[in-house]
Short mmCIF file of C-alpha atoms in Angstrom, two decimals:
data_model
loop_
_atom_site.label_atom_id
_atom_site.label_comp_id
_atom_site.label_asym_id
_atom_site.label_seq_id
_atom_site.Cartn_x
_atom_site.Cartn_y
_atom_site.Cartn_z
CA SER A 25 -0.22 -20.58 31.74
CA GLN A 26 -3.24 -22.18 30.07
CA SER A 27 -6.42 -23.02 32.31
CA GLU A 28 -9.38 -24.48 31.24
CA SER A 29 -13.61 -23.37 31.98
CA ALA A 30 -17.34 -23.71 31.44
CA ARG A 31 -17.97 -20.33 29.33
CA ASN A 32 -19.69 -19.71 25.30
CA VAL A 33 -18.00 -20.36 21.90
CA GLY A 34 -15.60 -18.00 20.50
CA THR A 35 -11.80 -17.25 21.38
CA SER A 36 -11.10 -15.00 24.86
CA ILE A 37 -7.83 -14.13 25.09
CA VAL A 38 -6.64 -12.77 28.68
CA ILE A 39 -3.83 -11.35 29.66
CA LYS A 40 -2.02 -10.89 32.98
CA GLU A 41 1.49 -9.53 34.06
CA LEU A 42 2.97 -9.05 30.31
CA PHE A 43 6.05 -7.71 30.67
CA LYS A 44 7.32 -9.23 34.64
CA PRO A 45 9.82 -10.72 32.51
CA PHE A 46 11.47 -7.83 31.63
CA PRO A 47 11.60 -5.34 33.57
CA VAL A 48 12.44 -2.55 31.34
CA ARG A 49 9.46 -3.12 28.57
CA ARG A 50 7.63 -3.36 32.04
CA ILE A 51 8.86 -0.08 33.17
CA ASP A 52 7.89 2.13 29.98
CA MET A 53 4.93 0.53 30.08
CA GLU A 54 3.67 1.90 33.26
CA ARG A 55 5.88 5.93 31.83
CA ASN A 56 3.89 5.32 29.38
CA ALA A 57 0.20 3.70 30.07
CA LYS A 58 -1.62 5.88 28.90
CA LYS A 59 -0.73 6.13 25.29
CA HIS A 60 -0.40 2.28 25.05
CA MET A 61 -3.70 1.84 26.26
CA ARG A 62 -4.91 4.84 23.58
CA ARG A 63 -3.25 3.31 20.84
CA THR A 64 -4.28 -0.07 21.72
CA THR A 65 -8.15 0.42 21.89
CA GLN A 66 -7.61 2.65 18.94
CA TYR A 67 -6.81 -1.22 17.28
CA LEU A 68 -9.53 -2.64 18.25
CA GLN A 69 -11.59 0.14 16.85
CA GLN A 70 -10.48 -0.61 14.18
CA TYR A 71 -10.16 -4.27 14.43
CA ALA A 72 -14.33 -3.07 15.33
CA LEU A 73 -15.10 -1.52 11.67
CA CYS A 74 -13.72 -4.60 9.85
CA ALA A 75 -14.92 -7.58 11.45
CA LEU A 76 -18.38 -6.15 12.13
CA ALA A 77 -19.28 -10.64 12.51
CA THR A 78 -16.72 -10.36 15.66
CA ARG A 79 -17.77 -9.40 19.42
CA ILE A 80 -15.15 -7.81 20.84
CA ARG A 81 -15.28 -6.72 24.51
CA PHE A 82 -11.43 -4.45 26.04
CA ALA A 83 -11.57 -4.42 29.77
CA ASN A 84 -8.43 -3.37 32.10
CA THR A 85 -7.80 -4.40 35.72
CA VAL A 86 -5.41 -0.96 37.14
CA HIS A 87 -5.28 -2.30 41.54
CA GLY A 88 -8.92 -4.34 41.26
CA ARG A 89 -10.83 -1.63 39.74
CA THR A 90 -12.26 -2.78 36.56
CA THR A 91 -13.32 -0.06 32.78
CA ILE A 92 -14.47 -1.51 29.95
CA PRO A 93 -12.69 1.83 27.54
CA LEU A 94 -14.43 -0.61 24.32
CA ALA A 95 -17.38 -3.17 23.52
CA VAL A 96 -18.76 -3.36 20.00
CA GLN A 97 -21.22 -6.73 20.11
CA SER A 98 -21.63 -8.43 16.73
CA GLY A 99 -23.65 -9.11 14.18
CA ARG A 100 -24.10 -4.93 13.51
CA SER A 101 -24.79 -3.54 10.72
CA LEU A 102 -21.35 -0.51 9.90
CA LEU A 103 -23.32 2.16 11.78
CA ASP A 104 -24.44 0.23 14.25
CA THR A 105 -21.37 -0.53 15.15
CA ILE A 106 -19.77 2.83 14.78
CA ARG A 107 -22.50 4.63 16.51
CA ALA A 108 -20.80 1.21 19.64
CA LEU A 109 -16.98 2.88 18.65
CA TRP A 110 -18.20 7.12 18.36
CA GLY A 111 -21.84 7.74 19.75
CA GLN A 112 -24.83 9.26 18.08
CA ARG A 113 -23.27 12.57 17.31
CA LEU A 114 -20.96 10.73 15.89
CA ALA A 115 -23.21 8.92 13.43
CA ASN A 116 -25.48 11.49 12.84
CA THR A 117 -22.43 13.40 11.22
CA LEU A 118 -22.75 11.09 8.16
CA THR A 119 -24.77 10.66 4.63
CA GLU A 120 -25.12 7.82 3.75
CA LEU A 121 -24.07 6.97 -0.13
CA PRO A 122 -26.13 4.53 -2.66
CA GLU A 123 -24.88 0.81 -3.32
CA SER A 124 -23.79 1.65 -7.05
CA VAL A 125 -21.79 4.49 -7.44
CA THR A 126 -21.05 5.86 -10.69
CA GLU A 127 -16.52 5.98 -12.24
CA SER A 128 -17.60 9.82 -12.22
CA GLU A 129 -18.87 10.28 -9.24
CA GLN A 130 -16.23 8.24 -7.50
CA ILE A 131 -14.25 10.07 -5.22
CA ARG A 132 -9.79 9.89 -6.28
CA ILE A 133 -7.76 9.58 -3.21
CA CYS A 134 -3.78 10.59 -4.47
#
């Protein structure tokens, strides 16, 4: 169902009781909830790296308790997004490459 409400400009997606009318899929989701949450979080992390101008807030509510496994603000640099997703410790291990890399310096991936 759809309902109107006042909010900031942008697109919000709220999914509730996704598999309620499909008992077999709902049972699979309940049995493998951690795996599905991990996979969804990974997909959103990958998207956040590509869409730096997009604000992402992924919230999960179970039995009235809400957790936020992923939250990234828009308009950040790639390094700031990496910090938001995986923390300062990982960001400190990265080395910035110059924008102009000669052909002999390129890394070829097979």
